[in-house]
Amino acid sequence: MISEYMGVESIEHNMCPNTCMAFTGPYLVLDKCPICEEEHYDSIRLRTSGGCSHIACQKFVTIPLGPQLQALWCDPQHAEDIGYLPEETRRIHEQMHTNGGLIDVYDDFCKGTDYLKAVQQGNIKPNDIVLMISLDGA
């Protein structure tokens, strides 16, 4: 459905059944996970096929970020929503200027010191896309 609507294709990768790692890049040729020693391929299918059927025990799917972001710009409403960040940043700078460098309420990531410092240093520009990631041990 995503592919039909946005033109974004997903990519499947083999992974360790215990989610230790992905069998990609230099690990693609491994038969076992180097961390937990779990099999890369379904051993029953591999054995019954005479070593011809390499079916991964576990897979995960990624959806590349670049095409997702490009697709957002194609939709007028999403493109307008993307304009929130530079507009809010401008408002924050105005508020700080009139409040002696203070922000009244910290209710959005763009009011944080890391973001504002990156804007001030020119590392984030008005037309840049800012990505956030939250890692919770996954």
mmCIF file of N, CA and C in Angstrom:
data_model
loop_
_atom_site.group_PDB
_atom_site.id
_atom_site.type_symbol
_atom_site.label_atom_id
_atom_site.label_comp_id
_atom_site.label_asym_id
_atom_site.label_seq_id
_atom_site.Cartn_x
_atom_site.Cartn_y
_atom_site.Cartn_z
ATOM 1 N N MET A 1 0.828 -1.193 0.000
ATOM 2 C CA MET A 1 0.000 0.000 0.000
ATOM 3 C C MET A 1 0.877 1.264 0.000
ATOM 4 N N ILE A 2 1.923 1.261 0.830
ATOM 5 C CA ILE A 2 2.836 2.404 0.868
ATOM 6 C C ILE A 2 3.497 2.585 -0.486
ATOM 7 N N SER A 3 3.906 1.477 -1.075
ATOM 8 C CA SER A 3 4.564 1.534 -2.371
ATOM 9 C C SER A 3 3.644 2.136 -3.431
ATOM 10 N N GLU A 4 2.390 1.734 -3.422
ATOM 11 C CA GLU A 4 1.443 2.252 -4.413
ATOM 12 C C GLU A 4 1.168 3.739 -4.205
ATOM 13 N N TYR A 5 1.010 4.145 -2.946
ATOM 14 C CA TYR A 5 0.656 5.528 -2.647
ATOM 15 C C TYR A 5 1.838 6.477 -2.781
ATOM 16 N N MET A 6 2.996 6.062 -2.249
ATOM 17 C CA MET A 6 4.138 6.967 -2.174
ATOM 18 C C MET A 6 5.280 6.618 -3.108
ATOM 19 N N GLY A 7 5.253 5.427 -3.693
ATOM 20 C CA GLY A 7 6.352 5.017 -4.552
ATOM 21 C C GLY A 7 7.580 4.585 -3.776
ATOM 22 N N VAL A 8 7.424 4.287 -2.491
ATOM 23 C CA VAL A 8 8.534 3.897 -1.638
ATOM 24 C C VAL A 8 8.496 2.388 -1.446
ATOM 25 N N GLU A 9 9.588 1.730 -1.784
ATOM 26 C CA GLU A 9 9.680 0.276 -1.682
ATOM 27 C C GLU A 9 10.399 -0.125 -0.401
ATOM 28 N N SER A 10 9.934 -1.191 0.218
ATOM 29 C CA SER A 10 10.609 -1.705 1.410
ATOM 30 C C SER A 10 11.732 -2.656 0.995
ATOM 31 N N ILE A 11 12.661 -2.866 1.907
ATOM 32 C CA ILE A 11 13.796 -3.758 1.672
ATOM 33 C C ILE A 11 13.821 -4.785 2.793
ATOM 34 N N GLU A 12 13.882 -6.071 2.434
ATOM 35 C CA GLU A 12 13.962 -7.141 3.430
ATOM 36 C C GLU A 12 15.409 -7.540 3.659
ATOM 37 N N HIS A 13 15.751 -7.785 4.924
ATOM 38 C CA HIS A 13 17.082 -8.225 5.307
ATOM 39 C C HIS A 13 16.954 -9.452 6.207
ATOM 40 N N ASN A 14 17.901 -10.359 6.112
ATOM 41 C CA ASN A 14 17.959 -11.489 7.031
ATOM 42 C C ASN A 14 18.556 -11.010 8.343
ATOM 43 N N MET A 15 18.053 -11.569 9.446
ATOM 44 C CA MET A 15 18.592 -11.196 10.746
ATOM 45 C C MET A 15 18.655 -12.410 11.665
ATOM 46 N N CYS A 16 19.414 -12.292 12.708
ATOM 47 C CA CYS A 16 19.508 -13.335 13.724
ATOM 48 C C CYS A 16 18.136 -13.509 14.367
ATOM 49 N N PRO A 17 17.703 -14.743 14.606
ATOM 50 C CA PRO A 17 16.409 -14.959 15.266
ATOM 51 C C PRO A 17 16.317 -14.302 16.646
ATOM 52 N N ASN A 18 17.452 -14.056 17.274
ATOM 53 C CA ASN A 18 17.468 -13.392 18.580
ATOM 54 C C ASN A 18 17.686 -11.881 18.463
ATOM 55 N N THR A 19 17.626 -11.367 17.248
ATOM 56 C CA THR A 19 17.810 -9.942 16.919
ATOM 57 C C THR A 19 19.165 -9.387 17.336
ATOM 58 N N CYS A 20 20.181 -10.241 17.405
ATOM 59 C CA CYS A 20 21.534 -9.782 17.747
ATOM 60 C C CYS A 20 22.113 -8.888 16.657
ATOM 61 N N MET A 21 21.862 -9.260 15.414
ATOM 62 C CA MET A 21 22.497 -8.572 14.295
ATOM 63 C C MET A 21 21.766 -8.898 13.000
ATOM 64 N N ALA A 22 22.142 -8.176 11.961
ATOM 65 C CA ALA A 22 21.602 -8.439 10.631
ATOM 66 C C ALA A 22 22.670 -9.137 9.797
ATOM 67 N N PHE A 23 22.227 -10.051 8.963
ATOM 68 C CA PHE A 23 23.149 -10.729 8.048
ATOM 69 C C PHE A 23 23.240 -9.894 6.776
ATOM 70 N N THR A 24 23.921 -8.765 6.877
ATOM 71 C CA THR A 24 24.128 -7.875 5.736
ATOM 72 C C THR A 24 25.612 -7.571 5.633
ATOM 73 N N GLY A 25 26.001 -6.976 4.529
ATOM 74 C CA GLY A 25 27.396 -6.606 4.329
ATOM 75 C C GLY A 25 28.311 -7.801 4.525
ATOM 76 N N PRO A 26 29.358 -7.661 5.338
ATOM 77 C CA PRO A 26 30.307 -8.766 5.519
ATOM 78 C C PRO A 26 29.696 -9.970 6.246
ATOM 79 N N TYR A 27 28.548 -9.788 6.904
ATOM 80 C CA TYR A 27 27.908 -10.878 7.632
ATOM 81 C C TYR A 27 26.948 -11.695 6.762
ATOM 82 N N LEU A 28 26.746 -11.259 5.543
ATOM 83 C CA LEU A 28 25.809 -11.920 4.638
ATOM 84 C C LEU A 28 26.162 -13.384 4.402
ATOM 85 N N VAL A 29 27.429 -13.710 4.382
ATOM 86 C CA VAL A 29 27.880 -15.069 4.063
ATOM 87 C C VAL A 29 27.920 -15.997 5.277
ATOM 88 N N LEU A 30 27.653 -15.472 6.463
ATOM 89 C CA LEU A 30 27.732 -16.298 7.666
ATOM 90 C C LEU A 30 26.556 -17.261 7.769
ATOM 91 N N ASP A 31 26.831 -18.467 8.277
ATOM 92 C CA ASP A 31 25.779 -19.454 8.498
ATOM 93 C C ASP A 31 25.199 -19.367 9.901
ATOM 94 N N LYS A 32 25.915 -18.716 10.811
ATOM 95 C CA LYS A 32 25.470 -18.569 12.196
ATOM 96 C C LYS A 32 25.742 -17.156 12.673
ATOM 97 N N CYS A 33 24.972 -16.737 13.649
ATOM 98 C CA CYS A 33 25.188 -15.442 14.287
ATOM 99 C C CYS A 33 26.497 -15.500 15.075
ATOM 100 N N PRO A 34 27.413 -14.571 14.868
ATOM 101 C CA PRO A 34 28.679 -14.585 15.609
ATOM 102 C C PRO A 34 28.509 -14.231 17.087
ATOM 103 N N ILE A 35 27.336 -13.758 17.472
ATOM 104 C CA ILE A 35 27.109 -13.359 18.859
ATOM 105 C C ILE A 35 26.484 -14.503 19.671
ATOM 106 N N CYS A 36 25.393 -15.092 19.138
ATOM 107 C CA CYS A 36 24.681 -16.114 19.919
ATOM 108 C C CYS A 36 24.740 -17.513 19.300
ATOM 109 N N GLU A 37 25.343 -17.617 18.121
ATOM 110 C CA GLU A 37 25.516 -18.905 17.429
ATOM 111 C C GLU A 37 24.221 -19.492 16.860
ATOM 112 N N GLU A 38 23.128 -18.708 16.817
ATOM 113 C CA GLU A 38 21.881 -19.195 16.194
ATOM 114 C C GLU A 38 22.079 -19.293 14.687
ATOM 115 N N GLU A 39 21.380 -20.255 14.088
ATOM 116 C CA GLU A 39 21.473 -20.484 12.648
ATOM 117 C C GLU A 39 20.922 -19.296 11.854
ATOM 118 N N HIS A 40 21.568 -18.998 10.758
ATOM 119 C CA HIS A 40 21.107 -17.975 9.824
ATOM 120 C C HIS A 40 19.913 -18.510 9.042
ATOM 121 N N TYR A 41 20.024 -19.749 8.554
ATOM 122 C CA TYR A 41 18.997 -20.341 7.701
ATOM 123 C C TYR A 41 18.237 -21.440 8.434
ATOM 124 N N ASP A 42 17.008 -21.659 8.013
ATOM 125 C CA ASP A 42 16.171 -22.734 8.540
ATOM 126 C C ASP A 42 16.873 -24.060 8.255
ATOM 127 N N SER A 43 17.381 -24.702 9.301
ATOM 128 C CA SER A 43 18.204 -25.916 9.123
ATOM 129 C C SER A 43 17.413 -27.078 8.534
ATOM 130 N N ILE A 44 16.136 -27.201 8.837
ATOM 131 C CA ILE A 44 15.321 -28.302 8.292
ATOM 132 C C ILE A 44 15.150 -28.119 6.787
ATOM 133 N N ARG A 45 14.782 -26.935 6.362
ATOM 134 C CA ARG A 45 14.630 -26.680 4.918
ATOM 135 C C ARG A 45 15.953 -26.821 4.180
ATOM 136 N N LEU A 46 17.008 -26.360 4.801
ATOM 137 C CA LEU A 46 18.332 -26.456 4.183
ATOM 138 C C LEU A 46 18.728 -27.921 3.998
ATOM 139 N N ARG A 47 18.494 -28.716 5.031
ATOM 140 C CA ARG A 47 18.861 -30.128 4.983
ATOM 141 C C ARG A 47 17.972 -30.902 3.992
ATOM 142 N N THR A 48 16.658 -30.686 4.023
ATOM 143 C CA THR A 48 15.742 -31.430 3.145
ATOM 144 C C THR A 48 15.874 -31.019 1.682
ATOM 145 N N SER A 49 16.448 -29.856 1.439
ATOM 146 C CA SER A 49 16.639 -29.421 0.047
ATOM 147 C C SER A 49 18.033 -29.757 -0.471
ATOM 148 N N GLY A 50 18.788 -30.472 0.321
ATOM 149 C CA GLY A 50 20.151 -30.806 -0.095
ATOM 150 C C GLY A 50 21.068 -29.595 -0.121
ATOM 151 N N GLY A 51 20.793 -28.618 0.719
ATOM 152 C CA GLY A 51 21.628 -27.420 0.803
ATOM 153 C C GLY A 51 21.279 -26.346 -0.206
ATOM 154 N N CYS A 52 20.143 -26.498 -0.901
ATOM 155 C CA CYS A 52 19.767 -25.532 -1.948
ATOM 156 C C CYS A 52 18.815 -24.438 -1.470
ATOM 157 N N SER A 53 18.013 -24.728 -0.438
ATOM 158 C CA SER A 53 17.001 -23.779 0.018
ATOM 159 C C SER A 53 17.517 -22.978 1.202
ATOM 160 N N HIS A 54 17.941 -21.751 0.917
ATOM 161 C CA HIS A 54 18.469 -20.868 1.954
ATOM 162 C C HIS A 54 17.367 -19.901 2.389
ATOM 163 N N ILE A 55 16.524 -20.363 3.327
ATOM 164 C CA ILE A 55 15.436 -19.548 3.859
ATOM 165 C C ILE A 55 15.863 -19.039 5.240
ATOM 166 N N ALA A 56 15.898 -17.735 5.391
ATOM 167 C CA ALA A 56 16.337 -17.146 6.660
ATOM 168 C C ALA A 56 15.384 -17.517 7.788
ATOM 169 N N CYS A 57 15.941 -17.730 8.966
ATOM 170 C CA CYS A 57 15.124 -18.007 10.152
ATOM 171 C C CYS A 57 14.319 -16.777 10.557
ATOM 172 N N GLN A 58 14.868 -15.600 10.313
ATOM 173 C CA GLN A 58 14.203 -14.353 10.714
ATOM 174 C C GLN A 58 14.542 -13.262 9.712
ATOM 175 N N LYS A 59 13.593 -12.367 9.443
ATOM 176 C CA LYS A 59 13.812 -11.235 8.546
ATOM 177 C C LYS A 59 13.327 -9.958 9.220
ATOM 178 N N PHE A 60 13.865 -8.849 8.765
ATOM 179 C CA PHE A 60 13.311 -7.557 9.165
ATOM 180 C C PHE A 60 13.210 -6.690 7.930
ATOM 181 N N VAL A 61 12.337 -5.717 7.987
ATOM 182 C CA VAL A 61 12.055 -4.864 6.836
ATOM 183 C C VAL A 61 12.457 -3.437 7.160
ATOM 184 N N THR A 62 13.112 -2.804 6.205
ATOM 185 C CA THR A 62 13.404 -1.377 6.333
ATOM 186 C C THR A 62 12.716 -0.650 5.190
ATOM 187 N N ILE A 63 12.384 0.578 5.444
ATOM 188 C CA ILE A 63 11.834 1.449 4.405
ATOM 189 C C ILE A 63 12.786 2.630 4.328
ATOM 190 N N PRO A 64 13.531 2.744 3.229
ATOM 191 C CA PRO A 64 14.560 3.790 3.132
ATOM 192 C C PRO A 64 14.000 5.187 3.413
ATOM 193 N N LEU A 65 14.750 5.954 4.167
ATOM 194 C CA LEU A 65 14.312 7.267 4.613
ATOM 195 C C LEU A 65 14.256 8.303 3.488
ATOM 196 N N GLY A 66 15.264 8.310 2.629
ATOM 197 C CA GLY A 66 15.319 9.318 1.565
ATOM 198 C C GLY A 66 14.058 9.360 0.720
ATOM 199 N N PRO A 67 13.624 8.232 0.152
ATOM 200 C CA PRO A 67 12.390 8.254 -0.636
ATOM 201 C C PRO A 67 11.153 8.646 0.170
ATOM 202 N N GLN A 68 11.115 8.316 1.465
ATOM 203 C CA GLN A 68 9.990 8.727 2.305
ATOM 204 C C GLN A 68 9.928 10.247 2.414
ATOM 205 N N LEU A 69 11.093 10.856 2.642
ATOM 206 C CA LEU A 69 11.138 12.314 2.763
ATOM 207 C C LEU A 69 10.786 12.986 1.443
ATOM 208 N N GLN A 70 11.284 12.434 0.341
ATOM 209 C CA GLN A 70 10.944 12.984 -0.972
ATOM 210 C C GLN A 70 9.449 12.913 -1.222
ATOM 211 N N ALA A 71 8.837 11.803 -0.833
ATOM 212 C CA ALA A 71 7.399 11.636 -1.038
ATOM 213 C C ALA A 71 6.600 12.658 -0.231
ATOM 214 N N LEU A 72 7.087 13.010 0.956
ATOM 215 C CA LEU A 72 6.376 14.003 1.761
ATOM 216 C C LEU A 72 6.287 15.350 1.054
ATOM 217 N N TRP A 73 7.346 15.723 0.339
ATOM 218 C CA TRP A 73 7.352 17.006 -0.368
ATOM 219 C C TRP A 73 6.380 17.023 -1.534
ATOM 220 N N CYS A 74 5.959 15.861 -2.004
ATOM 221 C CA CYS A 74 5.030 15.784 -3.145
ATOM 222 C C CYS A 74 3.593 16.099 -2.747
ATOM 223 N N ASP A 75 3.269 15.965 -1.472
ATOM 224 C CA ASP A 75 1.915 16.219 -0.989
ATOM 225 C C ASP A 75 1.843 17.651 -0.463
ATOM 226 N N PRO A 76 0.925 18.483 -0.985
ATOM 227 C CA PRO A 76 0.873 19.893 -0.565
ATOM 228 C C PRO A 76 0.694 20.082 0.945
ATOM 229 N N GLN A 77 -0.154 19.274 1.575
ATOM 230 C CA GLN A 77 -0.374 19.430 3.025
ATOM 231 C C GLN A 77 0.876 19.052 3.811
ATOM 232 N N HIS A 78 1.531 17.959 3.420
ATOM 233 C CA HIS A 78 2.757 17.571 4.111
ATOM 234 C C HIS A 78 3.855 18.618 3.901
ATOM 235 N N ALA A 79 3.936 19.147 2.690
ATOM 236 C CA ALA A 79 4.944 20.175 2.413
ATOM 237 C C ALA A 79 4.698 21.406 3.284
ATOM 238 N N GLU A 80 3.437 21.764 3.483
ATOM 239 C CA GLU A 80 3.111 22.900 4.363
ATOM 240 C C GLU A 80 3.473 22.572 5.811
ATOM 241 N N ASP A 81 3.186 21.338 6.253
ATOM 242 C CA ASP A 81 3.514 20.924 7.616
ATOM 243 C C ASP A 81 5.015 20.949 7.865
ATOM 244 N N ILE A 82 5.795 20.625 6.848
ATOM 245 C CA ILE A 82 7.248 20.632 6.986
ATOM 246 C C ILE A 82 7.756 22.044 7.270
ATOM 247 N N GLY A 83 7.012 23.054 6.826
ATOM 248 C CA GLY A 83 7.384 24.446 7.062
ATOM 249 C C GLY A 83 7.243 24.878 8.511
ATOM 250 N N TYR A 84 6.715 24.003 9.366
ATOM 251 C CA TYR A 84 6.536 24.324 10.787
ATOM 252 C C TYR A 84 7.860 24.669 11.463
ATOM 253 N N LEU A 85 8.879 23.877 11.211
ATOM 254 C CA LEU A 85 10.132 24.039 11.952
ATOM 255 C C LEU A 85 10.792 25.401 11.721
ATOM 256 N N PRO A 86 11.001 25.842 10.496
ATOM 257 C CA PRO A 86 11.639 27.165 10.350
ATOM 258 C C PRO A 86 10.768 28.300 10.905
ATOM 259 N N GLU A 87 9.449 28.159 10.775
ATOM 260 C CA GLU A 87 8.558 29.196 11.311
ATOM 261 C C GLU A 87 8.601 29.222 12.834
ATOM 262 N N GLU A 88 8.569 28.051 13.472
ATOM 263 C CA GLU A 88 8.643 27.979 14.936
ATOM 264 C C GLU A 88 10.004 28.466 15.423
ATOM 265 N N THR A 89 11.061 28.155 14.706
ATOM 266 C CA THR A 89 12.406 28.618 15.078
ATOM 267 C C THR A 89 12.468 30.143 15.039
ATOM 268 N N ARG A 90 11.856 30.730 14.028
ATOM 269 C CA ARG A 90 11.809 32.198 13.926
ATOM 270 C C ARG A 90 11.061 32.778 15.125
ATOM 271 N N ARG A 91 9.921 32.175 15.499
ATOM 272 C CA ARG A 91 9.143 32.656 16.651
ATOM 273 C C ARG A 91 9.952 32.544 17.963
ATOM 274 N N ILE A 92 10.681 31.431 18.097
ATOM 275 C CA ILE A 92 11.492 31.224 19.304
ATOM 276 C C ILE A 92 12.560 32.305 19.417
ATOM 277 N N HIS A 93 13.217 32.606 18.287
ATOM 278 C CA HIS A 93 14.251 33.651 18.312
ATOM 279 C C HIS A 93 13.655 35.007 18.670
ATOM 280 N N GLU A 94 12.454 35.299 18.166
ATOM 281 C CA GLU A 94 11.786 36.552 18.522
ATOM 282 C C GLU A 94 11.475 36.586 20.009
ATOM 283 N N GLN A 95 10.945 35.471 20.541
ATOM 284 C CA GLN A 95 10.619 35.405 21.964
ATOM 285 C C GLN A 95 11.867 35.578 22.819
ATOM 286 N N MET A 96 12.939 34.927 22.447
ATOM 287 C CA MET A 96 14.184 35.041 23.212
ATOM 288 C C MET A 96 14.719 36.474 23.170
ATOM 289 N N HIS A 97 14.576 37.122 22.024
ATOM 290 C CA HIS A 97 15.056 38.495 21.877
ATOM 291 C C HIS A 97 14.280 39.441 22.794
ATOM 292 N N THR A 98 12.968 39.251 22.892
ATOM 293 C CA THR A 98 12.142 40.133 23.722
ATOM 294 C C THR A 98 12.160 39.741 25.198
ATOM 295 N N ASN A 99 12.528 38.486 25.518
ATOM 296 C CA ASN A 99 12.541 38.010 26.916
ATOM 297 C C ASN A 99 13.947 37.902 27.497
ATOM 298 N N GLY A 100 14.873 38.614 26.940
ATOM 299 C CA GLY A 100 16.229 38.577 27.485
ATOM 300 C C GLY A 100 16.894 37.210 27.351
ATOM 301 N N GLY A 101 16.619 36.518 26.256
ATOM 302 C CA GLY A 101 17.250 35.226 25.996
ATOM 303 C C GLY A 101 16.543 34.044 26.633
ATOM 304 N N LEU A 102 15.372 34.280 27.240
ATOM 305 C CA LEU A 102 14.642 33.206 27.914
ATOM 306 C C LEU A 102 13.464 32.702 27.082
ATOM 307 N N ILE A 103 13.131 31.449 27.306
ATOM 308 C CA ILE A 103 11.962 30.825 26.687
ATOM 309 C C ILE A 103 10.966 30.546 27.801
ATOM 310 N N ASP A 104 9.709 30.948 27.596
ATOM 311 C CA ASP A 104 8.695 30.790 28.639
ATOM 312 C C ASP A 104 8.384 29.331 28.939
ATOM 313 N N VAL A 105 8.087 28.545 27.899
ATOM 314 C CA VAL A 105 7.668 27.158 28.082
ATOM 315 C C VAL A 105 8.466 26.270 27.132
ATOM 316 N N TYR A 106 9.047 25.209 27.665
ATOM 317 C CA TYR A 106 9.781 24.236 26.849
ATOM 318 C C TYR A 106 8.822 23.093 26.507
ATOM 319 N N ASP A 107 8.086 23.257 25.415
ATOM 320 C CA ASP A 107 7.073 22.277 25.042
ATOM 321 C C ASP A 107 7.312 21.637 23.679
ATOM 322 N N ASP A 108 8.508 21.824 23.139
ATOM 323 C CA ASP A 108 8.818 21.266 21.821
ATOM 324 C C ASP A 108 10.339 21.099 21.730
ATOM 325 N N PHE A 109 10.774 20.100 20.963
ATOM 326 C CA PHE A 109 12.219 19.847 20.858
ATOM 327 C C PHE A 109 12.973 21.049 20.321
ATOM 328 N N CYS A 110 12.323 21.857 19.489
ATOM 329 C CA CYS A 110 13.033 22.978 18.871
ATOM 330 C C CYS A 110 13.275 24.121 19.855
ATOM 331 N N LYS A 111 12.809 23.978 21.086
ATOM 332 C CA LYS A 111 13.118 24.957 22.123
ATOM 333 C C LYS A 111 14.276 24.496 22.995
ATOM 334 N N GLY A 112 14.823 23.338 22.673
ATOM 335 C CA GLY A 112 15.953 22.796 23.424
ATOM 336 C C GLY A 112 17.261 23.455 23.032
ATOM 337 N N THR A 113 18.194 23.449 23.950
ATOM 338 C CA THR A 113 19.472 24.128 23.711
ATOM 339 C C THR A 113 20.292 23.466 22.604
ATOM 340 N N ASP A 114 20.228 22.135 22.474
ATOM 341 C CA ASP A 114 21.004 21.472 21.414
ATOM 342 C C ASP A 114 20.541 21.928 20.037
ATOM 343 N N TYR A 115 19.228 21.970 19.837
ATOM 344 C CA TYR A 115 18.693 22.406 18.547
ATOM 345 C C TYR A 115 19.021 23.873 18.291
ATOM 346 N N LEU A 116 18.741 24.735 19.264
ATOM 347 C CA LEU A 116 18.966 26.171 19.070
ATOM 348 C C LEU A 116 20.442 26.494 18.844
ATOM 349 N N LYS A 117 21.321 25.770 19.527
ATOM 350 C CA LYS A 117 22.760 25.973 19.326
ATOM 351 C C LYS A 117 23.167 25.555 17.906
ATOM 352 N N ALA A 118 22.610 24.435 17.425
ATOM 353 C CA ALA A 118 22.927 23.978 16.067
ATOM 354 C C ALA A 118 22.442 24.983 15.021
ATOM 355 N N VAL A 119 21.283 25.604 15.260
ATOM 356 C CA VAL A 119 20.775 26.637 14.347
ATOM 357 C C VAL A 119 21.695 27.856 14.400
ATOM 358 N N GLN A 120 22.038 28.274 15.602
ATOM 359 C CA GLN A 120 22.895 29.450 15.779
ATOM 360 C C GLN A 120 24.255 29.256 15.107
ATOM 361 N N GLN A 121 24.805 28.045 15.187
ATOM 362 C CA GLN A 121 26.106 27.763 14.587
ATOM 363 C C GLN A 121 26.016 27.541 13.081
ATOM 364 N N GLY A 122 24.811 27.520 12.535
ATOM 365 C CA GLY A 122 24.632 27.323 11.097
ATOM 366 C C GLY A 122 24.647 25.867 10.670
ATOM 367 N N ASN A 123 24.609 24.946 11.634
ATOM 368 C CA ASN A 123 24.577 23.521 11.294
ATOM 369 C C ASN A 123 23.191 23.075 10.836
ATOM 370 N N ILE A 124 22.162 23.784 11.257
ATOM 371 C CA ILE A 124 20.799 23.551 10.786
ATOM 372 C C ILE A 124 20.328 24.841 10.147
ATOM 373 N N LYS A 125 19.960 24.751 8.876
ATOM 374 C CA LYS A 125 19.522 25.921 8.123
ATOM 375 C C LYS A 125 18.004 25.850 7.910
ATOM 376 N N PRO A 126 17.368 26.966 7.531
ATOM 377 C CA PRO A 126 15.903 26.996 7.421
ATOM 378 C C PRO A 126 15.295 25.927 6.510
ATOM 379 N N ASN A 127 15.980 25.525 5.472
ATOM 380 C CA ASN A 127 15.409 24.526 4.553
ATOM 381 C C ASN A 127 15.878 23.099 4.825
ATOM 382 N N ASP A 128 16.601 22.897 5.922
ATOM 383 C CA ASP A 128 17.055 21.554 6.285
ATOM 384 C C ASP A 128 15.915 20.742 6.886
ATOM 385 N N ILE A 129 16.012 19.439 6.751
ATOM 386 C CA ILE A 129 15.092 18.522 7.407
ATOM 387 C C ILE A 129 15.800 17.999 8.643
ATOM 388 N N VAL A 130 15.128 18.073 9.779
ATOM 389 C CA VAL A 130 15.699 17.607 11.038
ATOM 390 C C VAL A 130 15.047 16.277 11.392
ATOM 391 N N LEU A 131 15.874 15.264 11.601
ATOM 392 C CA LEU A 131 15.379 13.941 11.975
ATOM 393 C C LEU A 131 15.690 13.692 13.433
ATOM 394 N N MET A 132 14.752 13.054 14.104
ATOM 395 C CA MET A 132 14.958 12.708 15.505
ATOM 396 C C MET A 132 14.872 11.203 15.619
ATOM 397 N N ILE A 133 15.595 10.661 16.568
ATOM 398 C CA ILE A 133 15.532 9.226 16.823
ATOM 399 C C ILE A 133 15.480 9.015 18.333
ATOM 400 N N SER A 134 14.681 8.077 18.728
ATOM 401 C CA SER A 134 14.576 7.736 20.132
ATOM 402 C C SER A 134 14.934 6.265 20.264
ATOM 403 N N LEU A 135 15.967 5.980 21.011
ATOM 404 C CA LEU A 135 16.405 4.594 21.189
ATOM 405 C C LEU A 135 16.026 4.133 22.588
ATOM 406 N N ASP A 136 15.306 3.033 22.655
ATOM 407 C CA ASP A 136 14.868 2.522 23.943
ATOM 408 C C ASP A 136 15.372 1.109 24.185
ATOM 409 N N GLY A 137 16.515 0.822 23.629
ATOM 410 C CA GLY A 137 17.082 -0.515 23.803
ATOM 411 C C GLY A 137 16.681 -1.467 22.706
ATOM 412 N N ALA A 138 15.883 -1.006 21.756
ATOM 413 C CA ALA A 138 15.456 -1.870 20.646
ATOM 414 C C ALA A 138 16.605 -2.050 19.671
#
